[in-house]
PDB file of C-alpha atoms in Angstrom:
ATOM      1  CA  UNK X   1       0.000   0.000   0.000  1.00 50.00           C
ATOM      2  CA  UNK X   2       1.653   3.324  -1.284  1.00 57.00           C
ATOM      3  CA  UNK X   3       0.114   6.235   0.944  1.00 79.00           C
ATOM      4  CA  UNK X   4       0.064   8.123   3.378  1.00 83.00           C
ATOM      5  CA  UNK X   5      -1.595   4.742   5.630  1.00 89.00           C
ATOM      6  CA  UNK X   6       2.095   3.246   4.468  1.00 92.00           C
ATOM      7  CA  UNK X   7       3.948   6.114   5.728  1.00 93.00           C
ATOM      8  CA  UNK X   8       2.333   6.232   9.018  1.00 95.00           C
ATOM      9  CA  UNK X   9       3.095   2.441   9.748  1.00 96.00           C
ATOM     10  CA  UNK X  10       6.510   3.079   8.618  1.00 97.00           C
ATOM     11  CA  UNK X  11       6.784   6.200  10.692  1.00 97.00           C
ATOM     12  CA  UNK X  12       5.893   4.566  13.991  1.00 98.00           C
ATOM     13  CA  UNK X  13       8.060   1.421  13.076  1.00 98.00           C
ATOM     14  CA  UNK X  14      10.923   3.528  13.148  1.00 98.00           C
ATOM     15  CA  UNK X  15       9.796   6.197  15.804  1.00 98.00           C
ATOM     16  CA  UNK X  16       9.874   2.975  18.353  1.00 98.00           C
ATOM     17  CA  UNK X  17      13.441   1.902  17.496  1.00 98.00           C
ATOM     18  CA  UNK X  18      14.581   5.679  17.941  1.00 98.00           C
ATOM     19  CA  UNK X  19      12.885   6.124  21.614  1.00 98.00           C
ATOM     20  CA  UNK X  20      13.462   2.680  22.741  1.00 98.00           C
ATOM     21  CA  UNK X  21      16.930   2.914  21.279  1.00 98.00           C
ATOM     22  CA  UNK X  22      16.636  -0.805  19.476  1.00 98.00           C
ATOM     23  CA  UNK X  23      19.594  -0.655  16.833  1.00 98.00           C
ATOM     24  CA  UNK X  24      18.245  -4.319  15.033  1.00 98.00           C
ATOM     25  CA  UNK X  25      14.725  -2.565  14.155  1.00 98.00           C
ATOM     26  CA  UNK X  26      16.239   0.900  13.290  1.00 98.00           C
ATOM     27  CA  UNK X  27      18.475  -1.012  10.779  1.00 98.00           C
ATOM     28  CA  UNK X  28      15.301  -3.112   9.449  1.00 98.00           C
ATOM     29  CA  UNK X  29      13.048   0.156   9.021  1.00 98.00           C
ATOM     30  CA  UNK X  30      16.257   2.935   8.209  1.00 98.00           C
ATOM     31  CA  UNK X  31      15.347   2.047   4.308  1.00 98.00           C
ATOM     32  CA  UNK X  32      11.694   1.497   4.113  1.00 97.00           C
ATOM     33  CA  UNK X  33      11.530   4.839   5.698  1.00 98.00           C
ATOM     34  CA  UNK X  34      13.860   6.375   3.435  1.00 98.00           C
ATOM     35  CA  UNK X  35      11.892   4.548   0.560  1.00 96.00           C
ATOM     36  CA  UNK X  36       8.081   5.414   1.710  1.00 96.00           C
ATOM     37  CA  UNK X  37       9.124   9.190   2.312  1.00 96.00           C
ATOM     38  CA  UNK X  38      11.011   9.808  -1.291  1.00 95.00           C
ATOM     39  CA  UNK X  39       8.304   8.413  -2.379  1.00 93.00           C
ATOM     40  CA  UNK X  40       5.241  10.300  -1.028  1.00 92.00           C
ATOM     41  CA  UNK X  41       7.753  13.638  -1.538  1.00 92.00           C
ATOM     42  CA  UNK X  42       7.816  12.132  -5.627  1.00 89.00           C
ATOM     43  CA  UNK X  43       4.218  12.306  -5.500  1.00 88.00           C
ATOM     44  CA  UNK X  44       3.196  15.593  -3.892  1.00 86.00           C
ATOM     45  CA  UNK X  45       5.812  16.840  -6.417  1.00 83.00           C
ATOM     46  CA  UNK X  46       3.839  15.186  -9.396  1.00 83.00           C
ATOM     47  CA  UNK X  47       6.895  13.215 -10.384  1.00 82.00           C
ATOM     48  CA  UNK X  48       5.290   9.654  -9.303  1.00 76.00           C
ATOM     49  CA  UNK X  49       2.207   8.250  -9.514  1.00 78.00           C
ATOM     50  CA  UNK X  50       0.805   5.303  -7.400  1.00 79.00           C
ATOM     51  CA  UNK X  51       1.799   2.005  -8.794  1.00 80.00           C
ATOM     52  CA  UNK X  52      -0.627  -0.748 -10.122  1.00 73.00           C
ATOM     53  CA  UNK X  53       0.661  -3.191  -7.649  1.00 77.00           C
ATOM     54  CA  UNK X  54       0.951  -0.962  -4.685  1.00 75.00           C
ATOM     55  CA  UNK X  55       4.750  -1.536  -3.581  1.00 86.00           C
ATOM     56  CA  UNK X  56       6.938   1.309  -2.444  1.00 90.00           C
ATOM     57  CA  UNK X  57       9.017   1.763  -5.308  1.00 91.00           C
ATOM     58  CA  UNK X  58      12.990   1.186  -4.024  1.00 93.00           C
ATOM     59  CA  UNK X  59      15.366   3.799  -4.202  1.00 95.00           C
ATOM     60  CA  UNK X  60      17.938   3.503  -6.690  1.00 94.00           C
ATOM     61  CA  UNK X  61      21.451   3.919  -6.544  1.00 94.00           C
ATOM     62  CA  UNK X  62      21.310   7.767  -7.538  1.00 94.00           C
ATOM     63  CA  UNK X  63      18.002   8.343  -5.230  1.00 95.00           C
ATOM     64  CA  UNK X  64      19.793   7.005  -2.285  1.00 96.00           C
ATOM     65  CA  UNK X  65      22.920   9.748  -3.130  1.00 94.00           C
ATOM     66  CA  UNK X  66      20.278  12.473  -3.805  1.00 95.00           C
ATOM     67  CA  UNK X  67      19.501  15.559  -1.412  1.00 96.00           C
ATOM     68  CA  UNK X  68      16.004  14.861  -0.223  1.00 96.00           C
ATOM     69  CA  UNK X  69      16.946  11.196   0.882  1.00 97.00           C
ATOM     70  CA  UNK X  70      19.972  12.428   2.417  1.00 97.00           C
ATOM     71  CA  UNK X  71      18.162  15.001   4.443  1.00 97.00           C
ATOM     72  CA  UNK X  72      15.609  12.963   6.062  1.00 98.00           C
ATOM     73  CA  UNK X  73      18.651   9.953   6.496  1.00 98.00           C
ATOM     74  CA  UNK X  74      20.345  12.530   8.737  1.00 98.00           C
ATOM     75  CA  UNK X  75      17.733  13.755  10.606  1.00 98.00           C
ATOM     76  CA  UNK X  76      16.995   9.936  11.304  1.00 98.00           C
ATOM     77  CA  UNK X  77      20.153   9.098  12.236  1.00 98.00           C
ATOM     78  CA  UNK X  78      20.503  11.864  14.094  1.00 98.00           C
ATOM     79  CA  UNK X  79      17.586  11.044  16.294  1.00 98.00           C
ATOM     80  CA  UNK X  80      18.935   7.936  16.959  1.00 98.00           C
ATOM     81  CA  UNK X  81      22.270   9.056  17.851  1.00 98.00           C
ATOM     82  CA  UNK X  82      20.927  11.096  20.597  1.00 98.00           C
ATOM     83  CA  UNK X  83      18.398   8.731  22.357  1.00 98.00           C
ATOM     84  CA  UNK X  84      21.782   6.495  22.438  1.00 98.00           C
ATOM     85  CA  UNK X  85      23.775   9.423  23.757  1.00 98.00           C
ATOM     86  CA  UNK X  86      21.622  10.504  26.497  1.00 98.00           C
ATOM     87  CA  UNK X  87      20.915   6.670  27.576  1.00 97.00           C
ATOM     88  CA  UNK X  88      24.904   6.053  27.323  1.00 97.00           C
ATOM     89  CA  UNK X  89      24.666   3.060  24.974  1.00 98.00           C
ATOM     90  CA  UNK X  90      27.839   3.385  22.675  1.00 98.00           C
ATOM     91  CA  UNK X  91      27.221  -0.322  21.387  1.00 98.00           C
ATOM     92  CA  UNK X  92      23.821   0.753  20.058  1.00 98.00           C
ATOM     93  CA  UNK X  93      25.212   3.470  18.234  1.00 98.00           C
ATOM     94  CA  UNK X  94      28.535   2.071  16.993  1.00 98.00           C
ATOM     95  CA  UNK X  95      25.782  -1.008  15.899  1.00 98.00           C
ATOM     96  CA  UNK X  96      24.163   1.087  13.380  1.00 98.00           C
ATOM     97  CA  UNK X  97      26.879   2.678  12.019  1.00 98.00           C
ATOM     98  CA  UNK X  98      28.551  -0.621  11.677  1.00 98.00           C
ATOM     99  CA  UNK X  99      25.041  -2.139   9.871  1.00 98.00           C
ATOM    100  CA  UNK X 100      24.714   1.015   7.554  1.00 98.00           C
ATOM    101  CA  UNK X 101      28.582   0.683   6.381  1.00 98.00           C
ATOM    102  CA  UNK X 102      28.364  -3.334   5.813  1.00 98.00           C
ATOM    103  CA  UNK X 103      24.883  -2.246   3.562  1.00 97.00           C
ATOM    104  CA  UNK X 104      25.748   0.602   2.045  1.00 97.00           C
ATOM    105  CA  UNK X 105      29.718   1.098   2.191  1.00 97.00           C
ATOM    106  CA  UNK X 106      31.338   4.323   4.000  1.00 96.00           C
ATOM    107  CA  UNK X 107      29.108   6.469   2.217  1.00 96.00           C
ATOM    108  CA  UNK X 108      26.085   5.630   3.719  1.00 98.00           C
ATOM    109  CA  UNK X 109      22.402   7.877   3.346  1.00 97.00           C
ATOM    110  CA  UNK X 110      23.359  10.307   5.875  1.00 97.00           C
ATOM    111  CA  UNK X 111      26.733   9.701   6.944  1.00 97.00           C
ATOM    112  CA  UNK X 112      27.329  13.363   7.032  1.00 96.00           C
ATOM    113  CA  UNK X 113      24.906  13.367  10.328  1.00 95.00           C
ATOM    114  CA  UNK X 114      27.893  11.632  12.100  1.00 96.00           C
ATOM    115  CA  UNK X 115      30.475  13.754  12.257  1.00 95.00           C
ATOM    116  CA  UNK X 116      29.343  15.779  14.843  1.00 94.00           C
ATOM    117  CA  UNK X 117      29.494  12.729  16.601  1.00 95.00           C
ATOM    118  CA  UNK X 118      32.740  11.094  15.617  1.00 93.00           C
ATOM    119  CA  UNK X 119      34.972  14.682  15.243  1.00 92.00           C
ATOM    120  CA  UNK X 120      36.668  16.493  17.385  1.00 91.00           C
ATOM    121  CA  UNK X 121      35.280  19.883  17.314  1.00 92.00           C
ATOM    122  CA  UNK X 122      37.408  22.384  19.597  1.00 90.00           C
ATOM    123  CA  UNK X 123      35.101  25.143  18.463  1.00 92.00           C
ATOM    124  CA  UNK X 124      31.468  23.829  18.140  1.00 92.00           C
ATOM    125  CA  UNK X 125      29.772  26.808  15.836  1.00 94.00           C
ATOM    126  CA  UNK X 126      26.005  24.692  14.763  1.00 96.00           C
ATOM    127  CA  UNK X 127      23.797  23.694  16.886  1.00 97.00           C
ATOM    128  CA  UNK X 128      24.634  19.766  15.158  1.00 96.00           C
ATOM    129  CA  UNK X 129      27.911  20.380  16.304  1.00 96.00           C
ATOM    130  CA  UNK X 130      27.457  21.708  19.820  1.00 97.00           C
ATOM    131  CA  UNK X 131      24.632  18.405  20.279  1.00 98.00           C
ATOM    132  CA  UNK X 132      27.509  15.741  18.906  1.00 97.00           C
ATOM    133  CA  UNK X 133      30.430  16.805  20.858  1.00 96.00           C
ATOM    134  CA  UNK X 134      27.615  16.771  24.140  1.00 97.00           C
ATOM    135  CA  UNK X 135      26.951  13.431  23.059  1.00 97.00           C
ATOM    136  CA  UNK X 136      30.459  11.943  22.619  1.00 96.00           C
ATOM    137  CA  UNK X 137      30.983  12.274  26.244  1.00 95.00           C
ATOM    138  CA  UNK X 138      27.736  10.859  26.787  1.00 97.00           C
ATOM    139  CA  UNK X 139      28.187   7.712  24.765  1.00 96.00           C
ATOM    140  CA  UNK X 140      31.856   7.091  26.625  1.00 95.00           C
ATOM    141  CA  UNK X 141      30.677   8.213  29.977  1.00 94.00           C
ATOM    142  CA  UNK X 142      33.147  11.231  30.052  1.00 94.00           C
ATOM    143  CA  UNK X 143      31.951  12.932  33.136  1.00 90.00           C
ATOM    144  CA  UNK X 144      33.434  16.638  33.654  1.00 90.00           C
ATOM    145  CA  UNK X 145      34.575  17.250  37.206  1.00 93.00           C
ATOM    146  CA  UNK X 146      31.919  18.101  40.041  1.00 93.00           C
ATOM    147  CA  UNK X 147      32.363  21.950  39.683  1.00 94.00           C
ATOM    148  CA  UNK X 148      31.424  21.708  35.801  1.00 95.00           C
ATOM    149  CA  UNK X 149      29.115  19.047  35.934  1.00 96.00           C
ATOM    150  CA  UNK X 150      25.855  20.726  36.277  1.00 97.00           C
ATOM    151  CA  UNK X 151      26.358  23.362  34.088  1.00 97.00           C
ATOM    152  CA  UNK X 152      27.739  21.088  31.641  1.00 97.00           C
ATOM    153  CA  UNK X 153      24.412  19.073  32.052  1.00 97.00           C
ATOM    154  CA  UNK X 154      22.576  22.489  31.641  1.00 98.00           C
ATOM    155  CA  UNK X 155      24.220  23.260  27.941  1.00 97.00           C
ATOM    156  CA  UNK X 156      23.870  19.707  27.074  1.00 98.00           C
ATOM    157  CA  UNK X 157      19.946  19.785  28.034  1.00 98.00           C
ATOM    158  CA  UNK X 158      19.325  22.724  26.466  1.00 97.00           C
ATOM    159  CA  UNK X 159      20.880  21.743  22.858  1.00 97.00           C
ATOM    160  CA  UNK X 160      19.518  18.783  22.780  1.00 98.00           C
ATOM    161  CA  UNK X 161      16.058  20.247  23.218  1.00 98.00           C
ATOM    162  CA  UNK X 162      16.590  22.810  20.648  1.00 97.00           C
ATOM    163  CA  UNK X 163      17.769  19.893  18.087  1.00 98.00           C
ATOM    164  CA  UNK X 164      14.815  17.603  19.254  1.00 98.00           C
ATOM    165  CA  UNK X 165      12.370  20.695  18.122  1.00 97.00           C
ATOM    166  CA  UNK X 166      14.022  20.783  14.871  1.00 97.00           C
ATOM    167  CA  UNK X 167      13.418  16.798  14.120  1.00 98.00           C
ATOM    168  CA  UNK X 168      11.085  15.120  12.618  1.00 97.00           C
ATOM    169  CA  UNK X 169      11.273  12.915  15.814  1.00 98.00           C
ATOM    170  CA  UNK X 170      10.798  15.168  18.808  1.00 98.00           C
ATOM    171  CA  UNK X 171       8.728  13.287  20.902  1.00 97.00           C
ATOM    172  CA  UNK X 172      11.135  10.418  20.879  1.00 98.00           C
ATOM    173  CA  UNK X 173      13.901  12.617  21.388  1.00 98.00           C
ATOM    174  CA  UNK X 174      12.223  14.748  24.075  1.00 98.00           C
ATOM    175  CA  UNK X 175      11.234  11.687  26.090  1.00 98.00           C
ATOM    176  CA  UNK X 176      14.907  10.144  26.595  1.00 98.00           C
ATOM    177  CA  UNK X 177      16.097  13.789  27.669  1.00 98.00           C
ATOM    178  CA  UNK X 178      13.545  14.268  30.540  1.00 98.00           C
ATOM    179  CA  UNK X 179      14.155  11.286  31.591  1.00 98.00           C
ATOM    180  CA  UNK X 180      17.781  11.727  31.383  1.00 98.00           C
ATOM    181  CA  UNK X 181      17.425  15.670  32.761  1.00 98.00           C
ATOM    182  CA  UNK X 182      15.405  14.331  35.825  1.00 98.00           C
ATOM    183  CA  UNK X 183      18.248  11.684  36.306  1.00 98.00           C
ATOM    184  CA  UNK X 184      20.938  14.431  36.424  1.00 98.00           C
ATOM    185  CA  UNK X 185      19.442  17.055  38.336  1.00 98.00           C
ATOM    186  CA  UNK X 186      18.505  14.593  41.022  1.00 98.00           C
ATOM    187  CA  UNK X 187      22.141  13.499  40.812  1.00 97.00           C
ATOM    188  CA  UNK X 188      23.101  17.306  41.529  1.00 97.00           C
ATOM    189  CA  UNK X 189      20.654  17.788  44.294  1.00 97.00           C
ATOM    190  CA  UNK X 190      21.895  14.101  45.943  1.00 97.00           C
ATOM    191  CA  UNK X 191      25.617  15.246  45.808  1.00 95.00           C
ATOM    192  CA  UNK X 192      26.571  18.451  43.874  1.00 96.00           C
ATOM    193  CA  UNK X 193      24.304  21.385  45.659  1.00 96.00           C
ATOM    194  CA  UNK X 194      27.843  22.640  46.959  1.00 96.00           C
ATOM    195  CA  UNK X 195      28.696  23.563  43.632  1.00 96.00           C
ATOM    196  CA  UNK X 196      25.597  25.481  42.483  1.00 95.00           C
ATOM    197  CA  UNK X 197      25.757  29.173  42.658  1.00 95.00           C
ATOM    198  CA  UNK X 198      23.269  30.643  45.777  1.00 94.00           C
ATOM    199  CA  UNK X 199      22.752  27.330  47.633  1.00 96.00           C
ATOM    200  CA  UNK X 200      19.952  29.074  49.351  1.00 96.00           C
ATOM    201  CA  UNK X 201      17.987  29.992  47.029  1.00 96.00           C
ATOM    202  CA  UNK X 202      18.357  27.116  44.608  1.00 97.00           C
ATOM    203  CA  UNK X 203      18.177  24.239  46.350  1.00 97.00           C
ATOM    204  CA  UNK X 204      14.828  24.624  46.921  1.00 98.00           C
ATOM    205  CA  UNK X 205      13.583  25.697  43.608  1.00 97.00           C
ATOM    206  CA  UNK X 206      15.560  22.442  42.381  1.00 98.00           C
ATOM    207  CA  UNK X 207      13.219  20.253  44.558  1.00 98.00           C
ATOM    208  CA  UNK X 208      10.224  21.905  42.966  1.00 97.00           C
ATOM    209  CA  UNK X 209      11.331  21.570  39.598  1.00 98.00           C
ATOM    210  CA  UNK X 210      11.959  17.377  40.559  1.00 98.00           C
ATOM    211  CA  UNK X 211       8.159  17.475  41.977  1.00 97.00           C
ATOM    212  CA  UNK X 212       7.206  17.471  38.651  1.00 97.00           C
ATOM    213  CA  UNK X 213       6.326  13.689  37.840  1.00 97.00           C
ATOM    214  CA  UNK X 214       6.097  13.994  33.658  1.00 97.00           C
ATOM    215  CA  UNK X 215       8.587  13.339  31.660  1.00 97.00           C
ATOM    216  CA  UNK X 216       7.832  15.865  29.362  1.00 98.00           C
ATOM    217  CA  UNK X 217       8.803  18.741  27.479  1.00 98.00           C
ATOM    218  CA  UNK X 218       7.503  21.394  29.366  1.00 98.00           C
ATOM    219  CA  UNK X 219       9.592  19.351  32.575  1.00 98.00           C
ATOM    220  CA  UNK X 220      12.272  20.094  30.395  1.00 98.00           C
ATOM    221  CA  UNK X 221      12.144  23.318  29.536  1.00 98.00           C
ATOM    222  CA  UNK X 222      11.119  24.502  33.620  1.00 98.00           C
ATOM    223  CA  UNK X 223      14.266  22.579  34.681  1.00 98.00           C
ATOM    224  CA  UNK X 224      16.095  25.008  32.030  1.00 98.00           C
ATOM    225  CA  UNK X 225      14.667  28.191  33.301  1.00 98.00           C
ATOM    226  CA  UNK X 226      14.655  27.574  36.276  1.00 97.00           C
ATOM    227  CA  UNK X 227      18.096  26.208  37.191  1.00 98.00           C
ATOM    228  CA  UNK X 228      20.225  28.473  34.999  1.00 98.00           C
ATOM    229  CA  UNK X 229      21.101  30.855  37.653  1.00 97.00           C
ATOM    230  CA  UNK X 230      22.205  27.999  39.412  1.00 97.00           C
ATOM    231  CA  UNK X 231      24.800  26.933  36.984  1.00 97.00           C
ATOM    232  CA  UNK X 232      25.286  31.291  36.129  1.00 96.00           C
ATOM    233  CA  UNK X 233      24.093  30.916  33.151  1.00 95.00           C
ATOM    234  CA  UNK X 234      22.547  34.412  32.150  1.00 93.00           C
ATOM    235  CA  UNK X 235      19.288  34.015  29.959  1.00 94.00           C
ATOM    236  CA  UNK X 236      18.342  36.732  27.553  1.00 94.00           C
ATOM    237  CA  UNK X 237      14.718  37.914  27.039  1.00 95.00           C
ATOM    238  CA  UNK X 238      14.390  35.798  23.935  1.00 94.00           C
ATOM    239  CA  UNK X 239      15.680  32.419  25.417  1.00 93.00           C
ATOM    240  CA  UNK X 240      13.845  32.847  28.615  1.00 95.00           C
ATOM    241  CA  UNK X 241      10.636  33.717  26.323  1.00 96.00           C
ATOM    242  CA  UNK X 242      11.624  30.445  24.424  1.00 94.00           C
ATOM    243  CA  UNK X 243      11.466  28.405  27.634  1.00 97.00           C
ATOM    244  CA  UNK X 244       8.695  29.739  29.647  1.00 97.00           C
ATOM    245  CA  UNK X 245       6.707  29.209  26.550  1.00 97.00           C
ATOM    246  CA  UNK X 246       7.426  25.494  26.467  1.00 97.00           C
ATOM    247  CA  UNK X 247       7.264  25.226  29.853  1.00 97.00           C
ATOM    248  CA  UNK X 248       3.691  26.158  30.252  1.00 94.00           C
ATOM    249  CA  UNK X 249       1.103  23.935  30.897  1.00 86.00           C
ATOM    250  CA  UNK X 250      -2.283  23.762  29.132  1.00 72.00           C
TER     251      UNK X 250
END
């Protein structure tokens, strides 16, 4: 079945191996998802038309180099790469990688997405970049000293929410990182509250922000606001705008 039915089955098939971090069924649905999505882009473009028997046409060797199918390979990829980073499993990710270069050689459909991950990047200028370097320590369990860490874990958390927005997976992206944001800050408040700036006054706006029982964006995003002066990070209008606004609650 070619339609939109077809790429909402795909969709979720690959949505679960991205949240649950599963690097056998991302590798099973990493092409039919490539495949269902040129294909549906083919048609809203009038350049395909459904065919008589109803199979998503496969990508040749050109399609799979193109643009489009590059594009939504490296958003995938990079979805994936992240759930792995903030759940520390390197084996997942190396897994995939591993899969994609024994199908596809070096050049894999959206390869590119992983050198943020695999470079060293002494000056991090995109967003991609600032996200993969965050995520190489995550995936090796490189742990900055006590002083840094929450304010490390601050920047970290508030990339990776910023990439997640700009995915086409951001639920299963945002998911992992509450999860993994509760796990931190509760880490911070068990044994690094001497290193937070205005112990006073923090602490206890920490242990409100932890009340908070969904694992959620807005969670998120109220952990961001409201622990940056705890880590001295200085918010401008715009970015504190950006997070109150996802932090609210219908």
């Amino acid at each position: 079945m070619t339609d939109t039915a077809e790429l909402v089955k795909r969709k979720k098939a690959i949505n679960l191996a991205v949240v649950h971090v599963d690097p056998d069924a991302f590798l099973e649905h990493f092409l039919p998802w490539l495949e269902i999505t040129a294909f549906i882009s083919a048609q809203r473009a009038g350049e395909a038309q459904t065919p008589a028997d109803g199979v998503t046409p496969a990508l040749t060797e050109g399609q799979l180099k193109s643009g489009g199918v590059n594009h939504v390979a490296k958003d995938a990829l990079f979805a994936f790469f992240m759930t792995a980073s903030l759940k520390g499993d390197k084996a997942a990710a190396d897994k995939v990688e591993e899969g994609l270069i024994s199908r596809f050689g070096k050049e894999f459909p959206g390869s590119t997405a992983l050198w943020s991950f695999r470079s060293k990047i002494d000056e991090p200028t995109t967003l991609e970049d600032h996200v993969g370097q965050a995520a190489q320590k995550m995936l090796i369990g490189d742990l900055p000293p006590p002083p840094m860490r929450a304010k490390e874990n601050w920047s970290a958390g508030l990339r990776f929410l910023e990439k997640a927005r700009k995915s086409n997976f951001p639920q299963e992206i945002i998911y992992p990182l509450a999860c993994w944001t509760r796990i931190k800050w509760g880490e911070t408040l068990e044994k690094g509250v001497a290193f937070m700036a205005h112990i006073e006054d923090n602490v206890p706006v920490l242990q409100e922000a932890l009340a908070e029982t969904r694992n959620d964006e807005p969670f998120v995003a109220n952990m961001l606001l409201k622990m940056a002066p705890a880590v001295d990070m200085e918010l401008n209008d715009d970015a504190q705008g950006f997070l109150r606004s996802l932090a609210r609650r219908a």
